[in-house]
Tab-separated table of C-alpha atoms in Angstrom:
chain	number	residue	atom	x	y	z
A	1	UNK	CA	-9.616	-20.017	20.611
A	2	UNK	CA	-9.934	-16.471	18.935
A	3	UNK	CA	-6.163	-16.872	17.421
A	4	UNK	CA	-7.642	-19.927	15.847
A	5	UNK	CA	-10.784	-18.477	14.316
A	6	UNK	CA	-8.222	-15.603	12.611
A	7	UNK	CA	-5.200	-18.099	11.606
A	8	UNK	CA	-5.984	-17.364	7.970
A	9	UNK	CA	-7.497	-14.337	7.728
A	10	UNK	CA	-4.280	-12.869	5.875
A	11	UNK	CA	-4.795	-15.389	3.322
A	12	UNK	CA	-8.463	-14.919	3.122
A	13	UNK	CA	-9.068	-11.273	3.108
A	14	UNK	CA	-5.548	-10.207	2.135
A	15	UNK	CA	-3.939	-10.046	-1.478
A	16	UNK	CA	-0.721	-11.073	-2.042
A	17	UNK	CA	1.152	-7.747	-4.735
A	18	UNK	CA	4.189	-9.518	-5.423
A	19	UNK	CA	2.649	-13.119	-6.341
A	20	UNK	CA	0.129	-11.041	-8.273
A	21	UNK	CA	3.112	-8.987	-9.837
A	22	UNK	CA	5.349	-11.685	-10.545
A	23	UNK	CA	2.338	-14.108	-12.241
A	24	UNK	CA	2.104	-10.904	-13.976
A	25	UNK	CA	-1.388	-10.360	-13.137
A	26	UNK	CA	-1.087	-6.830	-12.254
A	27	UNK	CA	0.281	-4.063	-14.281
A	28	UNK	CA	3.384	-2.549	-13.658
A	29	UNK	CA	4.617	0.898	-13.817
A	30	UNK	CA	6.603	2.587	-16.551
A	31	UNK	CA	9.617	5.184	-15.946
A	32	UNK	CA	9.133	4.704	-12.143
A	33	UNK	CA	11.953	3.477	-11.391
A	34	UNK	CA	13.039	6.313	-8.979
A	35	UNK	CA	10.394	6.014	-7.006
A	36	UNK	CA	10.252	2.148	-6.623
A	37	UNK	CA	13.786	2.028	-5.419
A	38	UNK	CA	13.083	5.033	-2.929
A	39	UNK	CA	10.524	2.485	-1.207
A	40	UNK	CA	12.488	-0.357	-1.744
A	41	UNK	CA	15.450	1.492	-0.218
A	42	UNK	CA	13.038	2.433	2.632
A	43	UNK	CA	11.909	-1.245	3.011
A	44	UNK	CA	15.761	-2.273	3.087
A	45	UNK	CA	16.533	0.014	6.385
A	46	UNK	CA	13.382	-1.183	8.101
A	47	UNK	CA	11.224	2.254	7.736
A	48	UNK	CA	7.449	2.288	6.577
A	49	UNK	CA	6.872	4.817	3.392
A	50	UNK	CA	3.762	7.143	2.459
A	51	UNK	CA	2.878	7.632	-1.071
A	52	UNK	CA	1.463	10.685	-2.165
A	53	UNK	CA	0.129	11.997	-5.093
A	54	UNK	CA	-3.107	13.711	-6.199
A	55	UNK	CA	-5.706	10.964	-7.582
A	56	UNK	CA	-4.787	9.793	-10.533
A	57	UNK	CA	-1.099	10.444	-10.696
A	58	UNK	CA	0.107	6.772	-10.480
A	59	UNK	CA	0.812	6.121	-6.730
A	60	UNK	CA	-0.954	2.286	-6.873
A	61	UNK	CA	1.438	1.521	-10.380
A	62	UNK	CA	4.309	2.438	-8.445
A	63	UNK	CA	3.137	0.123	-5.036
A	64	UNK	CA	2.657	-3.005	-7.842
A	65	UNK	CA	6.407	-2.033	-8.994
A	66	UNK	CA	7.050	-2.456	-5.603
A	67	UNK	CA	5.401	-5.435	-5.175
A	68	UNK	CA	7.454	-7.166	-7.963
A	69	UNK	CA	10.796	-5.666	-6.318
A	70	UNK	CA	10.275	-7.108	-2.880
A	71	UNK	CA	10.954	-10.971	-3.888
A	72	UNK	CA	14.078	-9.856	-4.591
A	73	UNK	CA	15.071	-9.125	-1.038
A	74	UNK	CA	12.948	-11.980	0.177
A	75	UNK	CA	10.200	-10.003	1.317
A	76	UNK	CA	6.798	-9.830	-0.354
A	77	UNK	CA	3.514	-6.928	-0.059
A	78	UNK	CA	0.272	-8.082	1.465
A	79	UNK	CA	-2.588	-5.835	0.358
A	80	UNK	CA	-5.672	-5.218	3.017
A	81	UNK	CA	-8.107	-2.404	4.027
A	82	UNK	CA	-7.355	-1.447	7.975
A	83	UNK	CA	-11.392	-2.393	8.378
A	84	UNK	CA	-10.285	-5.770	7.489
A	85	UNK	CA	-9.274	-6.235	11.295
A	86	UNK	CA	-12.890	-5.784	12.097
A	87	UNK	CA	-14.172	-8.058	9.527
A	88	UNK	CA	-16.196	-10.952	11.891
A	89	UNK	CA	-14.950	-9.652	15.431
A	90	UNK	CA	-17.859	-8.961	17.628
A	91	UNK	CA	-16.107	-8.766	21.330
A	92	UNK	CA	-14.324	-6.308	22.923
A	93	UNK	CA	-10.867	-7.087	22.723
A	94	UNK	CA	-11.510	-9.668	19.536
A	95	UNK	CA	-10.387	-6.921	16.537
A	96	UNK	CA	-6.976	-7.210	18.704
A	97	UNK	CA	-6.741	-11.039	18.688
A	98	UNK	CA	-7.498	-10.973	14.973
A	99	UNK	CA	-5.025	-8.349	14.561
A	100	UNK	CA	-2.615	-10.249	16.644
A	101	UNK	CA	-2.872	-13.254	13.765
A	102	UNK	CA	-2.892	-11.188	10.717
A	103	UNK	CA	1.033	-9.656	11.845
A	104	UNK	CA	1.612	-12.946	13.009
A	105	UNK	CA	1.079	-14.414	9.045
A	106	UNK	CA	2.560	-10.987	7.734
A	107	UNK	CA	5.763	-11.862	9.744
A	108	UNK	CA	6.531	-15.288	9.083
A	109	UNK	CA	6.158	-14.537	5.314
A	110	UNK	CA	8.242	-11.895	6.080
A	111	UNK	CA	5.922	-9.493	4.200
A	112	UNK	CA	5.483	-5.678	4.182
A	113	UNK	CA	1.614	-4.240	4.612
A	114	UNK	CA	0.195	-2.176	2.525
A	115	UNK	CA	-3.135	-0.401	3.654
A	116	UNK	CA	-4.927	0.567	1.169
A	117	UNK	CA	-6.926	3.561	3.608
A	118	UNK	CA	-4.033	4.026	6.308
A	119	UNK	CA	-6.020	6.996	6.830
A	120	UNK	CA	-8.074	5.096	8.485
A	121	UNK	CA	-5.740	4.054	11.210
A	122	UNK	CA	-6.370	6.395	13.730
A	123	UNK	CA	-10.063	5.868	14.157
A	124	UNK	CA	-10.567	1.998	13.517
A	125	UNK	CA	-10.991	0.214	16.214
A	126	UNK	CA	-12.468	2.943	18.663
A	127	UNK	CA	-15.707	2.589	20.231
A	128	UNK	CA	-17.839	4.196	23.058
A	129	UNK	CA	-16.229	1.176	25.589
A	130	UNK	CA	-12.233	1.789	24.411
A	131	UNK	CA	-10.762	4.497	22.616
A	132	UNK	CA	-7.473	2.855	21.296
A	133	UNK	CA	-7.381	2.335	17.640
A	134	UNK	CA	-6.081	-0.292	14.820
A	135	UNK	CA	-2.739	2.726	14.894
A	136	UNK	CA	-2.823	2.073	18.965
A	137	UNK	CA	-2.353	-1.529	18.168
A	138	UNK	CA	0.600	-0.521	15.642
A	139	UNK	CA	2.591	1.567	16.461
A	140	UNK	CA	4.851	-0.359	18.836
A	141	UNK	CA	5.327	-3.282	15.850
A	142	UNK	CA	6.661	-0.306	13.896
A	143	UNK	CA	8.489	1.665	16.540
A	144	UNK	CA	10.024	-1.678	17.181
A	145	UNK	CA	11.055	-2.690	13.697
A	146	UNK	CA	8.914	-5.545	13.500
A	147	UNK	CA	6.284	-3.596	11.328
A	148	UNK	CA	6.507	-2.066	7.887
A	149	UNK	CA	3.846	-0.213	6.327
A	150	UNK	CA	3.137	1.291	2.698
A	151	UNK	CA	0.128	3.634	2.542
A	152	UNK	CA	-0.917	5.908	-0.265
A	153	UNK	CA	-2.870	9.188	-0.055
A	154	UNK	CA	-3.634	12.152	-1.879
A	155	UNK	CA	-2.352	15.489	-0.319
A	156	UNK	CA	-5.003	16.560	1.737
A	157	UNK	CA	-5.516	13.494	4.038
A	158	UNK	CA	-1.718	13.508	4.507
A	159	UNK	CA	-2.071	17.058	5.944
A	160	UNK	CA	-4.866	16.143	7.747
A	161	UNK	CA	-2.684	13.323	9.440
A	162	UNK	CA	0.041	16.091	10.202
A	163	UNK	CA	-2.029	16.548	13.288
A	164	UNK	CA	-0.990	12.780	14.166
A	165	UNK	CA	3.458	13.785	14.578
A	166	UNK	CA	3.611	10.319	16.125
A	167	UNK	CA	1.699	8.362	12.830
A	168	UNK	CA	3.382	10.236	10.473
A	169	UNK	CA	7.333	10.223	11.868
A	170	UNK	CA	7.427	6.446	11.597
A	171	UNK	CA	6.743	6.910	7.777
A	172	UNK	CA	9.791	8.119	5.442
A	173	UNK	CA	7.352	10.022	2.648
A	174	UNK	CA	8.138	9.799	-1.306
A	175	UNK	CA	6.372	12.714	-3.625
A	176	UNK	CA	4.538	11.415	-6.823
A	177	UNK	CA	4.240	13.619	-9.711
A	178	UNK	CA	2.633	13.613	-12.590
A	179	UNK	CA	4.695	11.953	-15.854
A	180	UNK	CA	5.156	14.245	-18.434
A	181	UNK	CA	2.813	14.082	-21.288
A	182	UNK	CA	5.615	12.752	-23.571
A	183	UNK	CA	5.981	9.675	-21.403
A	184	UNK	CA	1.777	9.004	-20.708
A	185	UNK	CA	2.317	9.591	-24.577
A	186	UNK	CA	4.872	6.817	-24.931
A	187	UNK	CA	3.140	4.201	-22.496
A	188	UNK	CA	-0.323	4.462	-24.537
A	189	UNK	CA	1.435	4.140	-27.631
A	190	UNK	CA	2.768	0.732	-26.213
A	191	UNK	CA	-0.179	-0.373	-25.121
A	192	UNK	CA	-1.254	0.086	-28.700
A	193	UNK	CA	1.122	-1.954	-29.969
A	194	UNK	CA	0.596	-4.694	-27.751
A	195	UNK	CA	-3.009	-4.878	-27.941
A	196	UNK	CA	-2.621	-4.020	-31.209
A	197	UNK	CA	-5.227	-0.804	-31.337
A	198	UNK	CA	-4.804	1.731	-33.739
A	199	UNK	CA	-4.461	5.037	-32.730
A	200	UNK	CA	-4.167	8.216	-34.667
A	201	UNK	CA	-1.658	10.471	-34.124
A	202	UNK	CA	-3.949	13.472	-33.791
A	203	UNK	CA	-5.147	11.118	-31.060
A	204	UNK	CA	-1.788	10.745	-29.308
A	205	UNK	CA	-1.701	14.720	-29.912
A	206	UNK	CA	-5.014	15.521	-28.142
A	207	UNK	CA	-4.159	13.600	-25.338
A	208	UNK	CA	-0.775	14.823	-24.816
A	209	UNK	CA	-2.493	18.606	-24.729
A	210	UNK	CA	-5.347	16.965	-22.202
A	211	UNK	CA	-1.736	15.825	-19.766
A	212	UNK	CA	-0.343	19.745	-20.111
C-alpha cells in the first residue's frame, strides 16, 4: 500500500525542534521572550503563526525557542521543506497519500509543522494533469483545527502571498525586529565567555556601530 511505503517518512525526512532543543543541540534565542510566547500563545488557541523578519534578523532563533516551549504543553515542532511531500512519489495522486501519512505521524505526536519554505505551498504539488497544490491539500486540516503551521519569511514573499487572503487568514502573523546593538552586544560577549574567546572591546565597539 502507498500509506505503507510513507509510514515513516516524518521520521525520516523530518527533524524533530523540540528533541533537538531540549538535548540542547540547537541554539536558543536570547531576549526573545516576547515573541516566543506570542507563538506559543498562538499554538495554545489552535491558530498557525507567520514569522517575519528581513534575513538575518533572528526569525529561525526564535522558532528553536519555540521548539523548546512546546514540550511544555505537550506538543512538540516537526521541521520539513513542503517539497518533502514529493520526495519518492511518482503517481498522480501519490504526493497526497504521502501527505496523508506525514499529518497522520504529525498528529499522533501531537506536533506543530514548521515549513521551512511555506512559500512554497501554493505551487507544490501542481502539474500539467491537476492543478491543486500541497496548500489545496491543507487548508481544510487547518480550517478545521486539526493543522498548525509555523512558517518564516522575509517581507517581500509575505506580500507576495497577500494575493493568497485565504493562505494568509489562517495564519495569526508576529513582526521580528532587529535587537538593538546593545543586546547583539551582550549575546557575543557571552558567547565569549563561554567559549572562552577574547574579544577586545574596540571589537565589541565596532560591531555595535556595524548593528546601528
Amino acid at each position: 500500500m502507498t500509506e505503507g511505503r510513507y509510514s515513516d517518512a516524518l521520521n525520516q525526512e523530518g527533524r524533530n525542534l523540540s528533541r533537538l532543543a531540549l538535548d540542547k543541540k540547537i541554539p536558543l534565542p536570547a531576549y526573545r521572550e516576547q515573541q516566543v510566547a506570542a507563538v506559543v500563545g498562538s499554538i495554545k488557541r489552535g491558530r498557525s503563526v507567520m514569522l517575519v523578519g528581513e534575513t538575518g534578523v533572528g526569525k529561525t532563533a526564535i522558532l528553536h525557542g519555540v521548539a523548546a516551549e512546546l514540550p511544555r504543553i505537550a506538543r512538540e515542532l516537526w521541521e520539513l521543506p513542503s517539497m518533502s511531500f514529493l520526495t519518492g512519489t511518482r503517481y498522480l495522486g501519490d504526493w497526497q497519500s504521502k501527505a496523508e501519512s506525514v499529518l497522520e505521524a504529525l498528529k499522533s505526536r501531537r506536533g506543530v509543522l514548521s515549513l521551512t519554505d511555506v512559500w512554497n505551498v501554493l505551487t507544490v504539488g501542481t502539474s500539467a494533469n491537476d492543478s491543486s497544490s500541497l496548500f489545496d491539500f491543507l487548508r481544510p486540516k487547518m480550517q478545521a483545527g486539526q493543522l498548525q503551521l509555523i512558517g518564516e519569511v522575509t517581507p517581500e514573499p509575505f506580500q507576495a502571498m497577500q494575493t493568497a487572503p485565504l493562505l494568509t487568514s489562517l495564519f495569526d502573523v508576529v513582526y521580528v525586529d532587529p535587537l538593538d546593538p546593545a543586546q547583539i552586544a551582550r549575546i557575543v560577549e557571552g558567547y565569549a565567555v563561554e567559549r572562552q574567546i577574547g574579544i577586545e572591546t574596540s571589537g565589541i565597539a565596532n560591531l555595535m556601530e556595524l548593528c546601528k
